[in-house]
CSV table of N, CA and C and ligand atoms in Angstrom, one decimal:
chain,number,residue,atom,x,y,z
B,1,MET,N,145.3,139.8,135.5
B,1,MET,CA,145.4,139.0,136.7
B,1,MET,C,144.5,137.7,136.4
B,2,LYS,N,145.0,136.6,137.0
B,2,LYS,CA,144.2,135.4,136.9
B,2,LYS,C,143.1,135.3,138.0
B,3,ILE,N,141.9,135.0,137.6
B,3,ILE,CA,140.8,135.0,138.6
B,3,ILE,C,140.0,133.7,138.4
B,4,LEU,N,139.7,133.0,139.5
B,4,LEU,CA,138.9,131.8,139.4
B,4,LEU,C,137.4,132.3,139.7
B,5,VAL,N,136.5,131.9,138.8
B,5,VAL,CA,135.1,132.4,138.9
B,5,VAL,C,134.2,131.2,138.9
B,6,SER,N,133.1,131.4,139.8
B,6,SER,CA,132.1,130.4,139.8
B,6,SER,C,131.4,130.2,138.5
B,7,SER,N,131.3,129.0,138.0
B,7,SER,CA,130.7,128.8,136.6
B,7,SER,C,129.3,129.5,136.5
B,8,CYS,N,128.5,129.3,137.5
B,8,CYS,CA,127.1,129.8,137.4
B,8,CYS,C,127.1,131.3,137.2
B,9,LEU,N,128.1,132.1,137.8
B,9,LEU,CA,128.1,133.5,137.6
B,9,LEU,C,128.4,133.9,136.1
B,10,LEU,N,129.1,133.0,135.4
B,10,LEU,CA,129.4,133.2,134.0
B,10,LEU,C,128.2,132.8,133.1
B,11,GLY,N,127.2,132.3,133.7
B,11,GLY,CA,126.0,131.9,132.9
B,11,GLY,C,125.9,130.4,132.6
B,12,GLU,N,126.8,129.6,133.2
B,12,GLU,CA,126.7,128.2,132.9
B,12,GLU,C,125.6,127.6,133.9
B,13,ASP,N,124.8,126.7,133.3
B,13,ASP,CA,123.7,126.1,134.1
B,13,ASP,C,124.1,125.0,135.0
B,14,THR,N,124.9,125.4,136.0
B,14,THR,CA,125.5,124.4,137.0
B,14,THR,C,124.8,124.4,138.3
B,15,ARG,N,123.8,125.3,138.5
B,15,ARG,CA,123.2,125.3,139.9
B,15,ARG,C,122.4,124.0,140.2
B,16,TYR,N,122.1,123.8,141.4
B,16,TYR,CA,121.3,122.6,141.8
B,16,TYR,C,120.0,122.5,141.1
B,17,ASP,N,119.4,123.7,140.7
B,17,ASP,CA,118.1,123.6,140.0
B,17,ASP,C,118.2,123.6,138.5
B,18,GLY,N,119.5,123.5,138.0
B,18,GLY,CA,119.7,123.4,136.6
B,18,GLY,C,119.7,124.8,135.9
B,19,LEU,N,119.7,125.8,136.7
B,19,LEU,CA,119.8,127.2,136.2
B,19,LEU,C,121.1,127.8,136.4
B,20,ASN,N,121.3,129.1,136.1
B,20,ASN,CA,122.6,129.8,136.4
B,20,ASN,C,122.3,131.0,137.2
B,21,SER,N,123.4,131.7,137.6
B,21,SER,CA,123.3,132.9,138.3
B,21,SER,C,124.1,134.0,137.6
B,22,SER,N,123.9,134.0,136.3
B,22,SER,CA,124.6,135.0,135.4
B,22,SER,C,124.4,136.4,135.9
B,23,VAL,N,125.6,137.1,136.1
B,23,VAL,CA,125.5,138.5,136.5
B,23,VAL,C,125.1,139.3,135.3
B,24,ALA,N,125.6,139.0,134.1
B,24,ALA,CA,125.4,139.8,132.9
B,24,ALA,C,123.9,139.8,132.5
B,25,MET,N,123.2,138.7,132.8
B,25,MET,CA,121.8,138.6,132.3
B,25,MET,C,120.8,138.8,133.4
B,26,ASN,N,121.2,139.0,134.6
B,26,ASN,CA,120.2,139.0,135.7
B,26,ASN,C,119.7,140.5,135.9
B,27,PRO,N,118.3,140.6,135.8
B,27,PRO,CA,117.7,141.9,135.9
B,27,PRO,C,117.9,142.6,137.3
B,28,LYS,N,118.3,141.8,138.3
B,28,LYS,CA,118.4,142.5,139.6
B,28,LYS,C,119.7,143.3,139.7
B,29,PHE,N,120.7,143.1,138.8
B,29,PHE,CA,121.9,143.9,138.7
B,29,PHE,C,121.7,145.1,137.9
B,30,LYS,N,122.2,146.3,138.3
B,30,LYS,CA,122.1,147.5,137.5
B,30,LYS,C,123.0,147.3,136.3
B,31,PHE,N,122.8,148.2,135.3
B,31,PHE,CA,123.6,148.1,134.1
B,31,PHE,C,125.1,148.4,134.5
B,32,SER,N,125.3,149.3,135.4
B,32,SER,CA,126.7,149.7,135.8
B,32,SER,C,127.4,148.5,136.5
B,33,GLN,N,126.6,147.6,137.2
B,33,GLN,CA,127.2,146.4,137.8
B,33,GLN,C,127.6,145.4,136.8
B,34,LYS,N,126.7,145.3,135.8
B,34,LYS,CA,126.9,144.3,134.7
B,34,LYS,C,128.1,144.7,133.9
B,35,GLU,N,128.2,146.0,133.7
B,35,GLU,CA,129.3,146.6,132.9
B,35,GLU,C,130.7,146.3,133.6
B,36,LEU,N,130.6,146.6,134.9
B,36,LEU,CA,131.9,146.3,135.7
B,36,LEU,C,132.2,144.8,135.7
B,37,PHE,N,131.2,144.0,135.9
B,37,PHE,CA,131.5,142.5,135.8
B,37,PHE,C,132.1,142.2,134.5
B,38,MET,N,131.5,142.7,133.4
B,38,MET,CA,132.1,142.3,132.1
B,38,MET,C,133.5,142.9,131.8
B,39,ASP,N,133.7,144.1,132.4
B,39,ASP,CA,135.1,144.7,132.2
B,39,ASP,C,136.1,143.7,132.9
B,40,ILE,N,135.7,143.3,134.2
B,40,ILE,CA,136.6,142.4,134.9
B,40,ILE,C,136.8,141.1,134.2
B,41,MET,N,135.8,140.6,133.6
B,41,MET,CA,135.9,139.3,132.9
B,41,MET,C,136.7,139.5,131.6
B,42,CYS,N,136.6,140.6,130.9
B,42,CYS,CA,137.3,140.8,129.7
B,42,CYS,C,138.8,141.2,129.9
B,43,GLU,N,139.1,141.9,131.0
B,43,GLU,CA,140.4,142.4,131.2
B,43,GLU,C,141.4,141.5,132.0
B,44,ASN,N,140.8,140.3,132.4
B,44,ASN,CA,141.6,139.4,133.2
B,44,ASN,C,141.6,138.0,132.6
B,45,GLU,N,142.4,137.2,133.1
B,45,GLU,CA,142.5,135.8,132.6
B,45,GLU,C,141.5,134.9,133.5
B,46,ILE,N,140.4,134.5,132.9
B,46,ILE,CA,139.4,133.8,133.7
B,46,ILE,C,139.5,132.3,133.7
B,47,PHE,N,139.5,131.7,134.9
B,47,PHE,CA,139.3,130.3,135.0
B,47,PHE,C,138.0,130.0,135.7
B,48,SER,N,137.3,128.9,135.3
B,48,SER,CA,136.0,128.7,135.8
B,48,SER,C,135.9,127.3,136.4
B,49,ILE,N,135.1,127.3,137.5
B,49,ILE,CA,134.8,126.0,138.1
B,49,ILE,C,133.4,126.0,138.8
B,50,CYS,N,132.7,124.9,138.8
B,50,CYS,CA,131.6,124.7,139.7
B,50,CYS,C,132.1,123.6,140.6
B,51,PRO,N,132.4,123.9,141.8
B,51,PRO,CA,133.0,122.9,142.7
B,51,PRO,C,132.1,121.7,143.0
B,52,GLU,N,130.8,122.0,143.0
B,52,GLU,CA,129.9,120.8,143.3
B,52,GLU,C,129.8,119.8,142.1
B,53,VAL,N,129.8,120.4,140.9
B,53,VAL,CA,129.9,119.5,139.7
B,53,VAL,C,131.3,118.8,139.7
B,54,ALA,N,132.3,119.6,140.0
B,54,ALA,CA,133.7,119.0,140.0
B,54,ALA,C,133.8,118.0,141.0
B,55,GLY,N,133.0,118.0,142.1
B,55,GLY,CA,133.1,117.0,143.1
B,55,GLY,C,132.2,115.8,142.9
B,56,GLY,N,131.6,115.8,141.7
B,56,GLY,CA,130.9,114.6,141.3
B,56,GLY,C,129.4,114.7,141.4
B,57,LEU,N,128.8,115.8,141.7
B,57,LEU,CA,127.4,115.9,141.8
B,57,LEU,C,126.8,116.3,140.4
B,58,GLY,N,125.5,115.9,140.2
B,58,GLY,CA,124.9,116.1,138.9
B,58,GLY,C,124.2,117.4,138.8
B,59,ILE,N,123.6,117.7,137.6
B,59,ILE,CA,122.8,118.9,137.4
B,59,ILE,C,121.5,118.3,136.7
B,60,PRO,N,120.3,118.6,137.3
B,60,PRO,CA,120.1,119.2,138.6
B,60,PRO,C,120.5,118.2,139.7
B,61,ARG,N,120.5,118.7,140.9
B,61,ARG,CA,120.8,117.9,142.1
B,61,ARG,C,119.9,118.4,143.3
B,62,ASN,N,119.9,117.7,144.3
B,62,ASN,CA,119.2,118.1,145.5
B,62,ASN,C,119.9,119.4,146.1
B,63,LYS,N,119.1,120.3,146.6
B,63,LYS,CA,119.6,121.4,147.4
B,63,LYS,C,120.4,120.9,148.6
B,64,ALA,N,121.5,121.4,148.9
B,64,ALA,CA,122.3,121.0,150.1
B,64,ALA,C,122.7,122.1,150.9
B,65,GLU,N,122.9,121.9,152.2
B,65,GLU,CA,123.4,122.9,153.1
B,65,GLU,C,124.4,122.3,154.1
B,66,ILE,N,125.3,123.1,154.6
B,66,ILE,CA,126.3,122.6,155.6
B,66,ILE,C,125.6,122.5,157.0
B,67,THR,N,125.8,121.4,157.6
B,67,THR,CA,125.2,121.2,159.0
B,67,THR,C,126.3,121.2,160.1
B,68,SER,N,127.5,121.1,159.7
B,68,SER,CA,128.6,121.2,160.6
B,68,SER,C,129.7,122.1,159.9
B,69,HIS,N,129.9,123.3,160.6
B,69,HIS,CA,130.8,124.3,159.9
B,69,HIS,C,132.2,124.2,160.4
B,70,SER,N,132.6,123.2,161.2
B,70,SER,CA,134.0,123.1,161.6
B,70,SER,C,134.3,121.6,161.4
B,71,LYS,N,135.6,121.3,161.4
B,71,LYS,CA,136.0,119.9,161.2
B,71,LYS,C,135.5,118.9,162.3
B,72,PRO,N,134.9,117.8,162.0
B,72,PRO,CA,134.6,117.3,160.7
B,72,PRO,C,133.3,118.0,160.1
B,73,PHE,N,133.5,118.6,158.9
B,73,PHE,CA,132.4,119.2,158.2
B,73,PHE,C,131.3,118.2,157.8
B,74,LYS,N,130.1,118.7,157.7
B,74,LYS,CA,129.0,117.8,157.3
B,74,LYS,C,128.1,118.6,156.4
B,75,VAL,N,127.8,118.0,155.2
B,75,VAL,CA,126.9,118.6,154.2
B,75,VAL,C,125.8,117.6,153.9
B,76,LEU,N,124.6,118.0,154.1
B,76,LEU,CA,123.4,117.1,153.8
B,76,LEU,C,122.6,117.7,152.8
B,77,ASP,N,122.0,116.9,151.9
B,77,ASP,CA,121.1,117.5,150.9
B,77,ASP,C,119.7,117.4,151.6
B,78,ILE,N,118.7,118.0,150.9
B,78,ILE,CA,117.4,118.2,151.5
B,78,ILE,C,116.7,116.9,151.8
B,79,GLU,N,117.2,115.8,151.2
B,79,GLU,CA,116.7,114.4,151.6
B,79,GLU,C,117.5,113.7,152.6
B,80,GLN,N,118.4,114.5,153.2
B,80,GLN,CA,119.3,114.0,154.3
B,80,GLN,C,120.4,113.0,153.8
B,81,ASN,N,120.7,113.0,152.5
B,81,ASN,CA,121.8,112.3,152.0
B,81,ASN,C,123.1,113.0,152.3
B,82,ASP,N,124.1,112.3,152.7
B,82,ASP,CA,125.4,113.0,153.1
B,82,ASP,C,126.2,113.2,151.8
B,83,VAL,N,126.4,114.4,151.5
B,83,VAL,CA,127.2,114.8,150.3
B,83,VAL,C,128.5,115.5,150.6
B,84,THR,N,128.9,115.3,151.9
B,84,THR,CA,130.1,116.0,152.4
B,84,THR,C,131.3,115.7,151.5
B,85,ILE,N,131.5,114.5,151.1
B,85,ILE,CA,132.7,114.1,150.3
B,85,ILE,C,132.7,114.8,149.0
B,86,ASN,N,131.6,115.0,148.4
B,86,ASN,CA,131.5,115.7,147.1
B,86,ASN,C,131.9,117.2,147.2
B,87,PHE,N,131.5,117.8,148.3
B,87,PHE,CA,131.8,119.2,148.6
B,87,PHE,C,133.3,119.3,148.9
B,88,LEU,N,133.8,118.4,149.6
B,88,LEU,CA,135.3,118.5,150.0
B,88,LEU,C,136.1,118.2,148.7
B,89,LEU,N,135.7,117.3,147.9
B,89,LEU,CA,136.4,117.0,146.6
B,89,LEU,C,136.4,118.2,145.7
B,90,GLY,N,135.2,118.8,145.6
B,90,GLY,CA,135.1,120.0,144.8
B,90,GLY,C,136.0,121.2,145.3
B,91,ALA,N,136.0,121.3,146.6
B,91,ALA,CA,136.9,122.4,147.2
B,91,ALA,C,138.3,122.1,146.8
B,92,LYS,N,138.7,120.8,146.9
B,92,LYS,CA,140.1,120.5,146.6
B,92,LYS,C,140.5,120.8,145.2
B,93,LYS,N,139.5,120.5,144.3
B,93,LYS,CA,139.7,120.7,142.9
B,93,LYS,C,139.8,122.2,142.6
B,94,ALA,N,139.0,123.0,143.3
B,94,ALA,CA,139.1,124.5,143.1
B,94,ALA,C,140.5,125.0,143.6
B,95,LEU,N,140.9,124.4,144.7
B,95,LEU,CA,142.3,124.8,145.2
B,95,LEU,C,143.4,124.4,144.3
B,96,ASP,N,143.3,123.2,143.7
B,96,ASP,CA,144.3,122.7,142.8
B,96,ASP,C,144.4,123.6,141.6
B,97,ILE,N,143.3,124.1,141.0
B,97,ILE,CA,143.3,125.0,139.9
B,97,ILE,C,144.1,126.2,140.2
B,98,CYS,N,143.8,126.7,141.5
B,98,CYS,CA,144.5,128.0,141.9
B,98,CYS,C,146.0,127.7,142.0
B,99,LEU,N,146.4,126.6,142.7
B,99,LEU,CA,147.8,126.3,142.9
B,99,LEU,C,148.5,126.0,141.6
B,100,GLU,N,147.9,125.3,140.7
B,100,GLU,CA,148.6,124.9,139.5
B,100,GLU,C,148.8,126.1,138.6
B,101,ASN,N,147.9,127.1,138.7
B,101,ASN,CA,147.9,128.3,137.8
B,101,ASN,C,148.3,129.6,138.4
B,102,GLY,N,148.7,129.5,139.7
B,102,GLY,CA,149.2,130.8,140.4
B,102,GLY,C,148.0,131.8,140.6
B,103,ILE,N,146.8,131.3,140.8
B,103,ILE,CA,145.7,132.2,141.0
B,103,ILE,C,145.6,132.6,142.4
B,104,LYS,N,145.5,133.9,142.6
B,104,LYS,CA,145.5,134.5,144.0
B,104,LYS,C,144.1,135.1,144.4
B,105,VAL,N,143.2,135.1,143.5
B,105,VAL,CA,141.9,135.7,143.8
B,105,VAL,C,140.7,134.9,143.1
B,106,ALA,N,139.6,134.9,143.8
B,106,ALA,CA,138.4,134.2,143.2
B,106,ALA,C,137.2,135.1,143.3
B,107,LEU,N,136.3,135.0,142.3
B,107,LEU,CA,135.0,135.7,142.4
B,107,LEU,C,134.0,134.5,142.4
B,108,PHE,N,133.4,134.4,143.6
B,108,PHE,CA,132.6,133.2,143.9
B,108,PHE,C,131.1,133.7,144.2
B,109,LYS,N,130.2,132.8,143.9
B,109,LYS,CA,128.8,133.1,144.1
B,109,LYS,C,128.5,133.2,145.6
B,110,SER,N,127.7,134.3,146.0
B,110,SER,CA,127.4,134.4,147.4
B,110,SER,C,126.4,133.4,147.9
B,111,LYS,N,126.4,133.1,149.1
B,111,LYS,CA,125.4,132.3,149.9
B,111,LYS,C,125.5,130.8,149.6
B,112,SER,N,126.3,130.4,148.6
B,112,SER,CA,126.4,129.0,148.3
B,112,SER,C,127.1,128.2,149.4
B,113,PRO,N,126.7,126.9,149.6
B,113,PRO,CA,127.4,126.1,150.6
B,113,PRO,C,128.8,125.7,150.1
B,114,SER,N,129.1,125.9,148.8
B,114,SER,CA,130.5,125.7,148.3
B,114,SER,C,131.2,127.1,148.2
B,115,CYS,N,130.5,128.0,147.5
B,115,CYS,CA,131.2,129.2,147.0
B,115,CYS,C,131.0,130.4,147.9
B,116,GLY,N,130.0,130.4,148.8
B,116,GLY,CA,129.7,131.6,149.6
B,116,GLY,C,130.9,132.0,150.5
B,117,ASN,N,131.2,133.3,150.4
B,117,ASN,CA,132.5,133.8,151.1
B,117,ASN,C,132.2,134.5,152.4
B,118,ASN,N,131.0,134.8,152.7
B,118,ASN,CA,130.8,135.5,154.1
B,118,ASN,C,129.4,135.1,154.7
B,119,SER,N,128.4,134.7,154.0
B,119,SER,CA,127.2,134.1,154.7
B,119,SER,C,126.6,133.0,153.8
B,120,ILE,N,126.1,132.0,154.5
B,120,ILE,CA,125.5,130.9,153.9
B,120,ILE,C,124.3,130.5,154.7
B,121,TYR,N,123.5,129.6,154.1
B,121,TYR,CA,122.3,129.1,154.8
B,121,TYR,C,122.7,128.2,156.0
B,122,ASP,N,121.8,128.2,157.0
B,122,ASP,CA,122.3,127.6,158.3
B,122,ASP,C,122.1,126.1,158.4
B,123,GLY,N,121.7,125.4,157.4
B,123,GLY,CA,121.6,124.0,157.5
B,123,GLY,C,120.3,123.4,157.8
B,124,THR,N,119.3,124.3,158.0
B,124,THR,CA,117.9,123.9,158.3
B,124,THR,C,117.0,124.0,157.1
B,125,PHE,N,117.5,124.4,156.0
B,125,PHE,CA,116.7,124.6,154.8
B,125,PHE,C,115.5,125.5,155.0
B,126,SER,N,115.7,126.6,155.8
B,126,SER,CA,114.6,127.5,156.1
B,126,SER,C,115.0,128.9,155.7
B,127,GLU,N,116.0,129.1,154.8
B,127,GLU,CA,116.4,130.4,154.2
B,127,GLU,C,117.1,131.3,155.3
B,128,ASN,N,117.5,130.8,156.4
B,128,ASN,CA,118.2,131.6,157.4
B,128,ASN,C,119.7,131.6,157.1
B,129,LEU,N,120.2,132.9,157.0
B,129,LEU,CA,121.6,133.0,156.7
B,129,LEU,C,122.4,133.2,158.0
B,130,ILE,N,123.6,132.6,158.0
B,130,ILE,CA,124.5,132.8,159.1
B,130,ILE,C,125.9,133.2,158.6
B,131,GLU,N,126.7,133.8,159.4
B,131,GLU,CA,128.1,134.2,159.0
B,131,GLU,C,129.0,133.0,159.0
B,132,GLU,N,129.0,132.3,157.9
B,132,GLU,CA,129.9,131.2,157.7
B,132,GLU,C,130.3,131.2,156.3
B,133,LYS,N,131.2,130.3,155.9
B,133,LYS,CA,131.7,130.2,154.5
B,133,LYS,C,131.4,128.9,153.9
B,134,GLY,N,131.2,128.9,152.6
B,134,GLY,CA,131.1,127.6,151.9
B,134,GLY,C,132.4,126.9,151.9
B,135,LEU,N,132.4,125.6,151.7
B,135,LEU,CA,133.6,124.8,151.9
B,135,LEU,C,134.7,125.1,150.9
B,136,SER,N,134.4,125.5,149.6
B,136,SER,CA,135.4,125.9,148.7
B,136,SER,C,136.0,127.2,149.0
B,137,ALA,N,135.1,128.2,149.3
B,137,ALA,CA,135.6,129.5,149.7
B,137,ALA,C,136.5,129.4,150.9
B,138,ARG,N,136.1,128.6,151.9
B,138,ARG,CA,136.9,128.4,153.1
B,138,ARG,C,138.3,127.9,152.8
B,139,LEU,N,138.4,126.8,152.0
B,139,LEU,CA,139.6,126.2,151.7
B,139,LEU,C,140.6,127.2,150.9
B,140,LEU,N,140.0,127.9,150.0
B,140,LEU,CA,140.8,128.9,149.2
B,140,LEU,C,141.4,129.9,150.2
B,141,GLU,N,140.5,130.5,151.0
B,141,GLU,CA,141.0,131.5,151.9
B,141,GLU,C,142.0,131.0,152.9
B,142,GLU,N,141.9,129.7,153.4
B,142,GLU,CA,142.9,129.1,154.3
B,142,GLU,C,144.2,129.0,153.6
B,143,ASN,N,144.2,129.0,152.2
B,143,ASN,CA,145.4,128.9,151.5
B,143,ASN,C,145.9,130.2,150.9
B,144,GLY,N,145.4,131.3,151.4
B,144,GLY,CA,145.9,132.6,151.0
B,144,GLY,C,145.2,133.2,149.8
B,145,ILE,N,144.2,132.6,149.3
B,145,ILE,CA,143.5,133.1,148.1
B,145,ILE,C,142.3,133.9,148.5
B,146,LYS,N,142.3,135.2,148.0
B,146,LYS,CA,141.2,136.1,148.4
B,146,LYS,C,140.0,135.8,147.7
B,147,VAL,N,138.8,135.8,148.4
B,147,VAL,CA,137.6,135.4,147.7
B,147,VAL,C,136.6,136.6,147.8
B,148,PHE,N,136.1,137.0,146.7
B,148,PHE,CA,135.0,138.1,146.6
B,148,PHE,C,133.7,137.4,146.1
B,149,ASN,N,132.6,138.1,146.4
B,149,ASN,CA,131.4,137.6,145.7
B,149,ASN,C,130.8,138.6,144.7
B,150,GLU,N,129.7,138.3,144.1
B,150,GLU,CA,129.2,139.1,142.9
B,150,GLU,C,128.7,140.5,143.4
B,151,PHE,N,128.6,140.7,144.7
B,151,PHE,CA,128.2,142.0,145.2
B,151,PHE,C,129.4,142.8,145.7
B,152,GLU,N,130.5,142.3,145.4
B,152,GLU,CA,131.8,142.9,145.9
B,152,GLU,C,132.7,143.2,144.7
B,153,LEU,N,132.1,143.6,143.6
B,153,LEU,CA,132.9,143.8,142.3
B,153,LEU,C,133.8,145.0,142.5
B,154,GLU,N,133.3,146.1,143.1
B,154,GLU,CA,134.2,147.3,143.3
B,154,GLU,C,135.4,146.9,144.1
B,155,GLU,N,135.2,146.1,145.2
B,155,GLU,CA,136.3,145.6,146.0
B,155,GLU,C,137.3,144.8,145.2
B,156,LEU,N,136.7,143.9,144.4
B,156,LEU,CA,137.5,143.1,143.5
B,156,LEU,C,138.4,143.9,142.6
B,157,LYS,N,137.7,145.0,142.0
B,157,LYS,CA,138.4,145.8,141.1
B,157,LYS,C,139.6,146.5,141.8
B,158,LYS,N,139.4,147.0,143.0
B,158,LYS,CA,140.5,147.6,143.8
B,158,LYS,C,141.6,146.6,144.1
B,159,PHE,N,141.2,145.4,144.4
B,159,PHE,CA,142.2,144.3,144.7
B,159,PHE,C,143.0,144.1,143.4
B,160,ILE,N,142.4,144.0,142.3
B,160,ILE,CA,143.1,143.8,141.0
B,160,ILE,C,144.1,144.9,140.8
B,161,LYS,N,143.6,146.1,141.0
B,161,LYS,CA,144.5,147.3,140.7
B,161,LYS,C,145.7,147.3,141.6
B,162,LYS,N,145.5,147.0,142.9
B,162,LYS,CA,146.6,147.0,143.9
B,162,LYS,C,147.5,145.8,143.7
B,163,ASN,N,147.1,144.7,143.1
B,163,ASN,CA,147.9,143.5,143.1
B,163,ASN,C,148.2,143.1,141.6
B,164,ARG,N,148.3,144.0,140.7
B,164,ARG,CA,148.5,143.7,139.3
B,164,ARG,C,149.7,142.8,139.1
B,165,SER,N,150.7,142.9,140.0
B,165,SER,CA,151.9,142.1,139.7
B,165,SER,C,151.8,140.6,140.1
B,166,LEU,N,150.6,140.3,140.8
B,166,LEU,CA,150.5,138.9,141.3
B,166,LEU,C,150.2,137.9,140.1
Y,201,SF4,S1,128.7,125.3,143.5
Y,201,SF4,FE1,129.4,127.4,143.2
Y,201,SF4,S2,129.7,127.5,140.9
Y,201,SF4,FE2,128.5,125.6,141.3
Y,201,SF4,S3,126.4,126.3,141.1
Y,201,SF4,FE3,126.9,126.5,143.3
Y,201,SF4,S4,127.5,128.6,143.5
Y,201,SF4,FE4,127.6,128.1,141.3
């Protein structure tokens, strides 16, 4: 199955702080989780994107959070610069990769204002999480593409098994 994966989960240094969120190398994941992640990566056709970099932002860059979670969306960085257009462009590029390649599922980084699929920071830069989605995860799901995060690998595995023909 074709899967779109957040670049930082694959170990690419694309995060705002210039680091990555590698599942395989992160000590907070058990060996069994790393093994499952690697099995999924090796047994499927992987496409990779960092929507924020694809949207024109650099590495490193200022931390950013969504301050308006419905249209018109608004994303501000910690210095109050408006980076909404970069986030929207990155989301569109992620969707384009899916549409051009027939990708029906993504494995995206949790809590990210771009990639988070079920909770993200609330826009106050105070580490408070709320039940909202990052702009890329939202756009993919609005277009019928299922999004899992790195703590939902078992669910992703079940989805792959059930939808092998996709
Ligand atoms: S935008 Fe997504 S892929 Fe890029 S660093 Fe943030 S979580 Fe990772």
